[in-house]
Amino acid sequence: MSLQQRRTALKDRIPGGTDGRRMLWIALVDKSGNGLWAATAALYFTYVTGLSAAQVGILVAVSAGIGIAGAPLAGRVADRLPLTRVLIAMQLQRAVAALALLTTDNYTLLIAFSAVGSLGDRAANVLTKLYAARIAGPDRVRYQAVSRTVANIGFALGGLAAASALGIGTTLAYQALVVGSALPSLGAALLTLRCAEAPSPTRIVTGSASRVCDANPETTAKPASPWRDPTYLFYTASESVLFLHDAVFKVGLPLWIVHATDAPHGLAPLLLVLNSVMVVTLQIPLARFGGTTKAARRLLVPLAAVFAAGALAMSLSAVAGGRTTIAALVAASIVLTLAEILHATASWELSLALAPDDAQGAYLGVHGLAQAAQRSVGPLVMTAVIATGPVGWALLGAGLAATCLAQSRLVRDHLPGPALSVAPVTVSHQ
């Protein structure tokens, strides 16, 4: 097979056509900025603006709390306005908010600018997922797997770039990193300008005039609201529990190694690297196990067992010692990473399959609250687990497994037949 044939075959394997491939580049560029800022933020606020550790903690907590509103607001707006234009606005908002940090060391303004950036970040996450669902159709799970892999690579590249510059340690270097974190958002906005508007179940996109109008102008019924859908609300609540795998790796695992085991402290970052490598290499291959709505629901049963096994391995790491402890921690990291990958696959499909076609944005916006809530509550849960010891991990595993089974039962009778992302729409050319 020639090089050109290989390139063509690779393109054919990515759903969404040209715009799908463009959105992957956008994800790579955008997440590199996120990785850069994640590695820079605390140090910038400490050494450049002169905030104390407590002030930095409050700033992060408040901005993240306000940012939670970004997901439902953006989702609702995206059901009414062209999605790409809303996404560009959020990308520009994040860039402006980052650059605004350079203009002041006033604590109130720093919180305000950080909150604006956080709101834009949460909104952009929902909008990119919605765009992917609309352009990839029934292949949305595979596309999201590719997108998550690319995003992880971009985040890692941003972190590496920050690490190489942080060694300089000067004010100018920190300020340059802030500018560097804003530029990918600007680049993502420019790339998004080249993306065609995704077909929407509620709008007609006219070709030459590029106008968007109501796809059903004679319909007077209001679109469904996720806030009046108890099944979706309970599903989202259960998702906030399953997303605790994020807090396990970011908070629970490092603290557990340091405070509850005799494993070397240097093992913690190595296990985080292992997690990232596994996600990058396995997310796409394992996506096939949740490629349909029914398959995604069936995935919840083995996911329950995987969560329980990973938590049990964490418990055993404190009971044993020496090499056995290290082996148990490595095994726990591998198993819990598999749980993370499988949950991501099921979550992508079910969060859309449970959403009516005329309100996908609003429903995905509410679903975005699950991750946001976990980011706020997750560290507290991990602290409680660690304080309880091996029993705490056993209880966490049991809780996660029970949530998987309860979620499977919850969605069983509320899933549609065919799991297509977008209902047929009319495209006219004038």
GROMACS .gro file of C-alpha atoms in nm:
model
  430
    1MET     CA    1   0.000   0.000   0.000
    2SER     CA    2   0.140   0.341  -0.100
    3LEU     CA    3   0.177   0.632   0.143
    4GLN     CA    4  -0.110   0.814  -0.025
    5GLN     CA    5  -0.334   0.509   0.005
    6ARG     CA    6  -0.249   0.481   0.375
    7ARG     CA    7  -0.337   0.845   0.430
    8THR     CA    8  -0.668   0.798   0.248
    9ALA     CA    9  -0.747   0.489   0.455
   10LEU     CA   10  -0.671   0.676   0.776
   11LYS     CA   11  -0.900   0.962   0.674
   12ASP     CA   12  -1.180   0.716   0.597
   13ARG     CA   13  -1.150   0.572   0.948
   14ILE     CA   14  -1.226   0.910   1.108
   15PRO     CA   15  -1.601   0.989   1.111
   16GLY     CA   16  -1.724   1.336   1.028
   17GLY     CA   17  -1.531   1.393   0.708
   18THR     CA   18  -1.320   1.705   0.664
   19ASP     CA   19  -1.486   1.893   0.948
   20GLY     CA   20  -1.433   1.596   1.177
   21ARG     CA   21  -1.061   1.601   1.105
   22ARG     CA   22  -1.050   1.978   1.152
   23MET     CA   23  -1.215   1.943   1.491
   24LEU     CA   24  -0.946   1.695   1.594
   25TRP     CA   25  -0.680   1.953   1.511
   26ILE     CA   26  -0.880   2.205   1.713
   27ALA     CA   27  -0.884   1.965   2.007
   28LEU     CA   28  -0.508   1.917   1.984
   29VAL     CA   29  -0.439   2.291   1.973
   30ASP     CA   30  -0.697   2.380   2.235
   31LYS     CA   31  -0.595   2.119   2.492
   32SER     CA   32  -0.228   2.212   2.458
   33GLY     CA   33  -0.332   2.550   2.600
   34ASN     CA   34  -0.517   2.376   2.884
   35GLY     CA   35  -0.210   2.171   2.966
   36LEU     CA   36   0.008   2.480   2.960
   37TRP     CA   37  -0.222   2.669   3.196
   38ALA     CA   38  -0.272   2.374   3.433
   39ALA     CA   39   0.103   2.357   3.489
   40THR     CA   40   0.141   2.735   3.520
   41ALA     CA   41  -0.162   2.874   3.706
   42ALA     CA   42  -0.070   2.812   4.071
   43LEU     CA   43   0.289   2.929   4.023
   44TYR     CA   44   0.183   3.240   3.831
   45PHE     CA   45  -0.064   3.346   4.101
   46THR     CA   46   0.195   3.277   4.371
   47TYR     CA   47   0.512   3.430   4.228
   48VAL     CA   48   0.380   3.701   3.996
   49THR     CA   49   0.061   3.832   4.157
   50GLY     CA   50   0.179   3.754   4.512
   51LEU     CA   51  -0.119   3.551   4.634
   52SER     CA   52  -0.093   3.323   4.935
   53ALA     CA   53  -0.164   2.951   4.911
   54ALA     CA   54  -0.505   3.005   5.074
   55GLN     CA   55  -0.591   3.282   4.829
   56VAL     CA   56  -0.493   3.065   4.534
   57GLY     CA   57  -0.712   2.784   4.667
   58ILE     CA   58  -1.010   3.015   4.707
   59LEU     CA   59  -0.956   3.161   4.360
   60VAL     CA   60  -0.949   2.817   4.200
   61ALA     CA   61  -1.255   2.699   4.394
   62VAL     CA   62  -1.465   3.008   4.322
   63SER     CA   63  -1.375   3.024   3.952
   64ALA     CA   64  -1.445   2.652   3.910
   65GLY     CA   65  -1.778   2.690   4.090
   66ILE     CA   66  -1.887   2.972   3.860
   67GLY     CA   67  -1.760   2.779   3.560
   68ILE     CA   68  -2.009   2.501   3.634
   69ALA     CA   69  -2.280   2.722   3.482
   70GLY     CA   70  -2.100   2.724   3.148
   71ALA     CA   71  -2.211   2.373   3.048
   72PRO     CA   72  -2.593   2.411   3.076
   73LEU     CA   73  -2.590   2.769   2.946
   74ALA     CA   74  -2.386   2.682   2.636
   75GLY     CA   75  -2.590   2.371   2.567
   76ARG     CA   76  -2.915   2.566   2.577
   77VAL     CA   77  -2.784   2.843   2.352
   78ALA     CA   78  -2.645   2.588   2.103
   79ASP     CA   79  -2.998   2.455   2.044
   80ARG     CA   80  -3.101   2.802   1.923
   81LEU     CA   81  -2.795   2.953   1.752
   82PRO     CA   82  -2.534   2.820   1.508
   83LEU     CA   83  -2.312   2.591   1.712
   84THR     CA   84  -1.982   2.690   1.551
   85ARG     CA   85  -2.043   3.059   1.621
   86VAL     CA   86  -2.119   2.991   1.986
   87LEU     CA   87  -1.806   2.776   2.012
   88ILE     CA   88  -1.590   3.050   1.856
   89ALA     CA   89  -1.733   3.299   2.106
   90MET     CA   90  -1.639   3.073   2.397
   91GLN     CA   91  -1.288   3.018   2.261
   92LEU     CA   92  -1.235   3.391   2.225
   93GLN     CA   93  -1.379   3.448   2.571
   94ARG     CA   94  -1.121   3.211   2.721
   95ALA     CA   95  -0.835   3.382   2.535
   96VAL     CA   96  -0.943   3.729   2.647
   97ALA     CA   97  -0.987   3.612   3.007
   98ALA     CA   98  -0.636   3.463   3.012
   99LEU     CA   99  -0.476   3.778   2.870
  100ALA     CA  100  -0.674   3.994   3.115
  101LEU     CA  101  -0.491   3.824   3.402
  102LEU     CA  102  -0.176   4.005   3.290
  103THR     CA  103  -0.335   4.345   3.348
  104THR     CA  104  -0.384   4.332   3.725
  105ASP     CA  105  -0.283   4.186   4.057
  106ASN     CA  106  -0.611   4.288   4.223
  107TYR     CA  107  -0.752   3.979   4.391
  108THR     CA  108  -1.116   4.046   4.304
  109LEU     CA  109  -1.036   4.105   3.938
  110LEU     CA  110  -0.816   3.794   3.925
  111ILE     CA  111  -1.109   3.588   4.054
  112ALA     CA  112  -1.345   3.751   3.803
  113PHE     CA  113  -1.116   3.693   3.504
  114SER     CA  114  -1.047   3.334   3.612
  115ALA     CA  115  -1.420   3.269   3.649
  116VAL     CA  116  -1.490   3.404   3.299
  117GLY     CA  117  -1.221   3.175   3.161
  118SER     CA  118  -1.353   2.876   3.355
  119LEU     CA  119  -1.707   2.938   3.233
  120GLY     CA  120  -1.583   2.950   2.874
  121ASP     CA  121  -1.380   2.632   2.921
  122ARG     CA  122  -1.674   2.428   3.053
  123ALA     CA  123  -1.896   2.568   2.777
  124ALA     CA  124  -1.645   2.481   2.504
  125ASN     CA  125  -1.619   2.122   2.630
  126VAL     CA  126  -1.994   2.069   2.590
  127LEU     CA  127  -2.007   2.242   2.253
  128THR     CA  128  -1.725   2.034   2.102
  129LYS     CA  129  -1.897   1.717   2.220
  130LEU     CA  130  -2.226   1.831   2.067
  131TYR     CA  131  -2.056   1.920   1.739
  132ALA     CA  132  -1.891   1.579   1.727
  133ALA     CA  133  -2.225   1.408   1.787
  134ARG     CA  134  -2.388   1.599   1.503
  135ILE     CA  135  -2.120   1.540   1.241
  136ALA     CA  136  -2.031   1.180   1.333
  137GLY     CA  137  -2.385   1.044   1.358
  138PRO     CA  138  -2.394   0.674   1.453
  139ASP     CA  139  -2.011   0.668   1.465
  140ARG     CA  140  -2.007   0.923   1.747
  141VAL     CA  141  -1.854   0.685   2.003
  142ARG     CA  142  -1.558   0.605   1.780
  143TYR     CA  143  -1.512   0.971   1.695
  144GLN     CA  144  -1.521   1.072   2.062
  145ALA     CA  145  -1.260   0.805   2.134
  146VAL     CA  146  -1.029   0.954   1.871
  147SER     CA  147  -1.101   1.304   2.002
  148ARG     CA  148  -1.023   1.209   2.362
  149THR     CA  149  -0.697   1.050   2.253
  150VAL     CA  150  -0.595   1.362   2.060
  151ALA     CA  151  -0.698   1.584   2.353
  152ASN     CA  152  -0.480   1.385   2.594
  153ILE     CA  153  -0.184   1.422   2.359
  154GLY     CA  154  -0.243   1.797   2.335
  155PHE     CA  155  -0.270   1.833   2.712
  156ALA     CA  156   0.056   1.641   2.761
  157LEU     CA  157   0.235   1.855   2.502
  158GLY     CA  158   0.119   2.170   2.679
  159GLY     CA  159   0.242   2.038   3.013
  160LEU     CA  160   0.581   1.950   2.868
  161ALA     CA  161   0.614   2.295   2.713
  162ALA     CA  162   0.531   2.456   3.046
  163ALA     CA  163   0.780   2.238   3.232
  164SER     CA  164   1.059   2.340   2.998
  165ALA     CA  165   0.985   2.711   3.049
  166LEU     CA  166   0.913   2.703   3.423
  167GLY     CA  167   1.277   2.622   3.490
  168ILE     CA  168   1.363   2.984   3.403
  169GLY     CA  169   1.149   3.106   3.694
  170THR     CA  170   1.139   3.476   3.605
  171THR     CA  171   0.832   3.700   3.601
  172LEU     CA  172   0.869   3.746   3.227
  173ALA     CA  173   0.877   3.369   3.178
  174TYR     CA  174   0.555   3.325   3.377
  175GLN     CA  175   0.386   3.604   3.182
  176ALA     CA  176   0.499   3.446   2.855
  177LEU     CA  177   0.338   3.119   2.965
  178VAL     CA  178   0.008   3.299   3.032
  179VAL     CA  179   0.021   3.445   2.681
  180GLY     CA  180   0.112   3.100   2.554
  181SER     CA  181  -0.197   2.951   2.720
  182ALA     CA  182  -0.419   3.210   2.547
  183LEU     CA  183  -0.280   3.165   2.196
  184PRO     CA  184  -0.415   2.809   2.148
  185SER     CA  185  -0.767   2.938   2.221
  186LEU     CA  186  -0.722   3.203   1.953
  187GLY     CA  187  -0.585   2.940   1.716
  188ALA     CA  188  -0.878   2.710   1.791
  189ALA     CA  189  -1.121   2.993   1.714
  190LEU     CA  190  -0.954   3.058   1.378
  191LEU     CA  191  -0.965   2.687   1.291
  192THR     CA  192  -1.332   2.667   1.393
  193LEU     CA  193  -1.411   2.945   1.143
  194ARG     CA  194  -1.325   2.694   0.869
  195CYS     CA  195  -1.571   2.434   1.001
  196ALA     CA  196  -1.912   2.409   0.842
  197GLU     CA  197  -2.214   2.443   1.066
  198ALA     CA  198  -2.316   2.102   1.195
  199PRO     CA  199  -2.662   1.979   1.087
  200SER     CA  200  -2.914   2.027   1.364
  201PRO     CA  201  -3.249   1.853   1.422
  202THR     CA  202  -3.405   2.192   1.497
  203ARG     CA  203  -3.264   2.406   1.215
  204ILE     CA  204  -3.230   2.421   0.838
  205VAL     CA  205  -2.889   2.532   0.713
  206THR     CA  206  -2.912   2.708   0.377
  207GLY     CA  207  -2.606   2.672   0.160
  208SER     CA  208  -2.502   2.993  -0.014
  209ALA     CA  209  -2.671   3.233   0.224
  210SER     CA  210  -2.545   3.046   0.530
  211ARG     CA  211  -2.866   3.123   0.710
  212VAL     CA  212  -3.004   2.921   0.998
  213CYS     CA  213  -3.375   2.903   1.052
  214ASP     CA  214  -3.626   2.689   1.232
  215ALA     CA  215  -3.644   2.341   1.080
  216ASN     CA  216  -4.007   2.312   1.188
  217PRO     CA  217  -4.151   2.666   1.169
  218GLU     CA  218  -4.506   2.539   1.208
  219THR     CA  219  -4.425   2.355   1.530
  220THR     CA  220  -4.532   2.542   1.842
  221ALA     CA  221  -4.440   2.282   2.101
  222LYS     CA  222  -4.154   2.380   2.327
  223PRO     CA  223  -3.842   2.159   2.315
  224ALA     CA  224  -3.800   1.913   2.597
  225SER     CA  225  -3.623   2.037   2.908
  226PRO     CA  226  -3.372   1.819   3.095
  227TRP     CA  227  -3.475   1.995   3.416
  228ARG     CA  228  -3.819   1.836   3.382
  229ASP     CA  229  -3.681   1.493   3.293
  230PRO     CA  230  -3.631   1.295   3.616
  231THR     CA  231  -3.467   1.004   3.433
  232TYR     CA  232  -3.197   1.229   3.288
  233LEU     CA  233  -3.146   1.412   3.615
  234PHE     CA  234  -3.098   1.084   3.804
  235TYR     CA  235  -2.868   0.964   3.527
  236THR     CA  236  -2.658   1.280   3.557
  237ALA     CA  237  -2.644   1.239   3.936
  238SER     CA  238  -2.516   0.882   3.894
  239GLU     CA  239  -2.259   1.008   3.644
  240SER     CA  240  -2.117   1.246   3.903
  241VAL     CA  241  -2.040   0.937   4.113
  242LEU     CA  242  -1.879   0.738   3.831
  243PHE     CA  243  -1.662   1.035   3.731
  244LEU     CA  244  -1.482   0.992   4.064
  245HIS     CA  245  -1.219   0.796   3.872
  246ASP     CA  246  -1.079   1.138   3.785
  247ALA     CA  247  -1.032   1.230   4.153
  248VAL     CA  248  -0.879   0.888   4.222
  249PHE     CA  249  -0.583   0.960   3.993
  250LYS     CA  250  -0.546   1.332   4.061
  251VAL     CA  251  -0.594   1.324   4.440
  252GLY     CA  252  -0.655   0.981   4.587
  253LEU     CA  253  -0.367   0.779   4.444
  254PRO     CA  254  -0.085   1.027   4.522
  255LEU     CA  255  -0.208   1.091   4.877
  256TRP     CA  256  -0.262   0.719   4.939
  257ILE     CA  257   0.093   0.635   4.831
  258VAL     CA  258   0.239   0.903   5.058
  259HIS     CA  259   0.025   0.853   5.368
  260ALA     CA  260  -0.082   0.489   5.371
  261THR     CA  261   0.187   0.279   5.202
  262ASP     CA  262   0.564   0.230   5.213
  263ALA     CA  263   0.591   0.265   4.835
  264PRO     CA  264   0.841   0.521   4.706
  265HIS     CA  265   0.683   0.863   4.653
  266GLY     CA  266   0.822   0.875   4.300
  267LEU     CA  267   0.581   0.598   4.206
  268ALA     CA  268   0.287   0.843   4.203
  269PRO     CA  269   0.389   1.044   3.892
  270LEU     CA  270   0.490   0.723   3.715
  271LEU     CA  271   0.141   0.580   3.769
  272LEU     CA  272  -0.010   0.902   3.633
  273VAL     CA  273   0.204   0.863   3.322
  274LEU     CA  274   0.086   0.501   3.297
  275ASN     CA  275  -0.273   0.625   3.313
  276SER     CA  276  -0.215   0.876   3.032
  277VAL     CA  277  -0.035   0.624   2.810
  278MET     CA  278  -0.313   0.368   2.853
  279VAL     CA  279  -0.583   0.621   2.770
  280VAL     CA  280  -0.400   0.731   2.455
  281THR     CA  281  -0.335   0.376   2.335
  282LEU     CA  282  -0.656   0.197   2.440
  283GLN     CA  283  -0.938   0.453   2.415
  284ILE     CA  284  -0.992   0.400   2.042
  285PRO     CA  285  -0.964   0.016   2.037
  286LEU     CA  286  -1.197  -0.025   2.336
  287ALA     CA  287  -1.457   0.216   2.195
  288ARG     CA  288  -1.596  -0.065   1.980
  289PHE     CA  289  -1.745  -0.226   2.291
  290GLY     CA  290  -1.982   0.069   2.329
  291GLY     CA  291  -2.046   0.151   1.965
  292THR     CA  292  -2.425   0.121   1.994
  293THR     CA  293  -2.672   0.232   2.257
  294LYS     CA  294  -2.748  -0.124   2.370
  295ALA     CA  295  -2.379  -0.209   2.384
  296ALA     CA  296  -2.309   0.100   2.593
  297ARG     CA  297  -2.574  -0.002   2.845
  298ARG     CA  298  -2.445  -0.359   2.859
  299LEU     CA  299  -2.098  -0.220   2.926
  300LEU     CA  300  -2.215  -0.095   3.266
  301VAL     CA  301  -2.224  -0.447   3.414
  302PRO     CA  302  -1.858  -0.538   3.349
  303LEU     CA  303  -1.769  -0.180   3.441
  304ALA     CA  304  -1.911  -0.245   3.788
  305ALA     CA  305  -1.677  -0.544   3.828
  306VAL     CA  306  -1.377  -0.345   3.702
  307PHE     CA  307  -1.441  -0.061   3.948
  308ALA     CA  308  -1.472  -0.309   4.235
  309ALA     CA  309  -1.151  -0.490   4.137
  310GLY     CA  310  -0.953  -0.167   4.113
  311ALA     CA  311  -1.070  -0.047   4.454
  312LEU     CA  312  -0.990  -0.386   4.607
  313ALA     CA  313  -0.634  -0.367   4.473
  314MET     CA  314  -0.599  -0.024   4.634
  315SER     CA  315  -0.709  -0.174   4.967
  316LEU     CA  316  -0.457  -0.457   4.939
  317SER     CA  317  -0.172  -0.212   4.873
  318ALA     CA  318  -0.190  -0.095   5.234
  319VAL     CA  319  -0.215  -0.444   5.384
  320ALA     CA  320   0.098  -0.582   5.221
  321GLY     CA  321   0.442  -0.426   5.198
  322GLY     CA  322   0.748  -0.391   4.979
  323ARG     CA  323   0.717  -0.522   4.626
  324THR     CA  324   0.368  -0.656   4.693
  325THR     CA  325   0.250  -0.304   4.769
  326ILE     CA  326   0.404  -0.170   4.448
  327ALA     CA  327   0.251  -0.454   4.248
  328ALA     CA  328  -0.091  -0.387   4.401
  329LEU     CA  329  -0.067  -0.014   4.323
  330VAL     CA  330   0.035  -0.082   3.963
  331ALA     CA  331  -0.247  -0.334   3.925
  332ALA     CA  332  -0.496  -0.088   4.074
  333SER     CA  333  -0.382   0.185   3.835
  334ILE     CA  334  -0.418  -0.042   3.532
  335VAL     CA  335  -0.763  -0.167   3.633
  336LEU     CA  336  -0.896   0.177   3.730
  337THR     CA  337  -0.766   0.322   3.403
  338LEU     CA  338  -0.962   0.054   3.219
  339ALA     CA  339  -1.265   0.161   3.422
  340GLU     CA  340  -1.206   0.522   3.319
  341ILE     CA  341  -1.188   0.425   2.950
  342LEU     CA  342  -1.496   0.203   2.961
  343HIS     CA  343  -1.697   0.461   3.151
  344ALA     CA  344  -1.602   0.733   2.901
  345THR     CA  345  -1.724   0.509   2.618
  346ALA     CA  346  -2.059   0.431   2.781
  347SER     CA  347  -2.108   0.786   2.901
  348TRP     CA  348  -2.065   0.942   2.555
  349GLU     CA  349  -2.330   0.721   2.402
  350LEU     CA  350  -2.588   0.714   2.682
  351SER     CA  351  -2.576   1.089   2.752
  352LEU     CA  352  -2.683   1.150   2.390
  353ALA     CA  353  -2.914   0.851   2.347
  354LEU     CA  354  -3.123   0.969   2.642
  355ALA     CA  355  -3.152   1.321   2.496
  356PRO     CA  356  -3.438   1.419   2.260
  357ASP     CA  357  -3.321   1.533   1.917
  358ASP     CA  358  -3.469   1.881   1.960
  359ALA     CA  359  -3.283   1.950   2.286
  360GLN     CA  360  -2.946   1.775   2.256
  361GLY     CA  361  -2.755   2.086   2.357
  362ALA     CA  362  -2.962   2.152   2.668
  363TYR     CA  363  -2.936   1.788   2.777
  364LEU     CA  364  -2.561   1.767   2.719
  365GLY     CA  365  -2.523   2.090   2.913
  366VAL     CA  366  -2.692   1.933   3.214
  367HIS     CA  367  -2.482   1.620   3.173
  368GLY     CA  368  -2.174   1.843   3.185
  369LEU     CA  369  -2.267   1.928   3.543
  370ALA     CA  370  -2.168   1.574   3.646
  371GLN     CA  371  -1.799   1.630   3.578
  372ALA     CA  372  -1.809   1.978   3.724
  373ALA     CA  373  -1.970   1.849   4.044
  374GLN     CA  374  -1.714   1.571   4.071
  375ARG     CA  375  -1.430   1.820   4.046
  376SER     CA  376  -1.571   2.004   4.347
  377VAL     CA  377  -1.672   1.707   4.561
  378GLY     CA  378  -1.420   1.447   4.442
  379PRO     CA  379  -1.123   1.572   4.648
  380LEU     CA  380  -1.337   1.565   4.963
  381VAL     CA  381  -1.449   1.209   4.888
  382MET     CA  382  -1.088   1.099   4.836
  383THR     CA  383  -0.987   1.259   5.165
  384ALA     CA  384  -1.259   1.067   5.344
  385VAL     CA  385  -1.160   0.740   5.174
  386ILE     CA  386  -0.795   0.781   5.272
  387ALA     CA  387  -0.888   0.869   5.630
  388THR     CA  388  -1.094   0.549   5.653
  389GLY     CA  389  -0.808   0.331   5.525
  390PRO     CA  390  -0.843   0.005   5.328
  391VAL     CA  391  -1.209  -0.017   5.427
  392GLY     CA  392  -1.266   0.319   5.265
  393TRP     CA  393  -1.144   0.189   4.928
  394ALA     CA  394  -1.362  -0.120   4.964
  395LEU     CA  395  -1.666   0.098   5.034
  396LEU     CA  396  -1.582   0.324   4.740
  397GLY     CA  397  -1.553   0.023   4.508
  398ALA     CA  398  -1.884  -0.113   4.630
  399GLY     CA  399  -2.048   0.226   4.580
  400LEU     CA  400  -1.915   0.263   4.227
  401ALA     CA  401  -2.023  -0.090   4.135
  402ALA     CA  402  -2.370  -0.035   4.280
  403THR     CA  403  -2.400   0.293   4.088
  404CYS     CA  404  -2.311   0.117   3.760
  405LEU     CA  405  -2.580  -0.145   3.815
  406ALA     CA  406  -2.837   0.114   3.923
  407GLN     CA  407  -2.757   0.325   3.616
  408SER     CA  408  -2.803   0.024   3.388
  409ARG     CA  409  -3.144  -0.041   3.539
  410LEU     CA  410  -3.237   0.328   3.523
  411VAL     CA  411  -3.170   0.373   3.152
  412ARG     CA  412  -3.289   0.029   3.039
  413ASP     CA  413  -3.650   0.130   2.976
  414HIS     CA  414  -3.579   0.483   2.857
  415LEU     CA  415  -3.346   0.426   2.564
  416PRO     CA  416  -3.468   0.475   2.205
  417GLY     CA  417  -3.439   0.215   1.934
  418PRO     CA  418  -3.186   0.329   1.671
  419ALA     CA  419  -2.911   0.541   1.828
  420LEU     CA  420  -2.858   0.809   1.564
  421SER     CA  421  -2.715   1.138   1.686
  422VAL     CA  422  -2.906   1.364   1.447
  423ALA     CA  423  -3.247   1.340   1.294
  424PRO     CA  424  -3.275   1.405   0.921
  425VAL     CA  425  -3.257   1.777   0.833
  426THR     CA  426  -3.322   1.966   0.515
  427VAL     CA  427  -3.036   2.142   0.340
  428SER     CA  428  -3.138   2.388   0.068
  429HIS     CA  429  -2.915   2.572  -0.180
  430GLN     CA  430  -3.020   2.909  -0.307
   0.00000   0.00000   0.00000
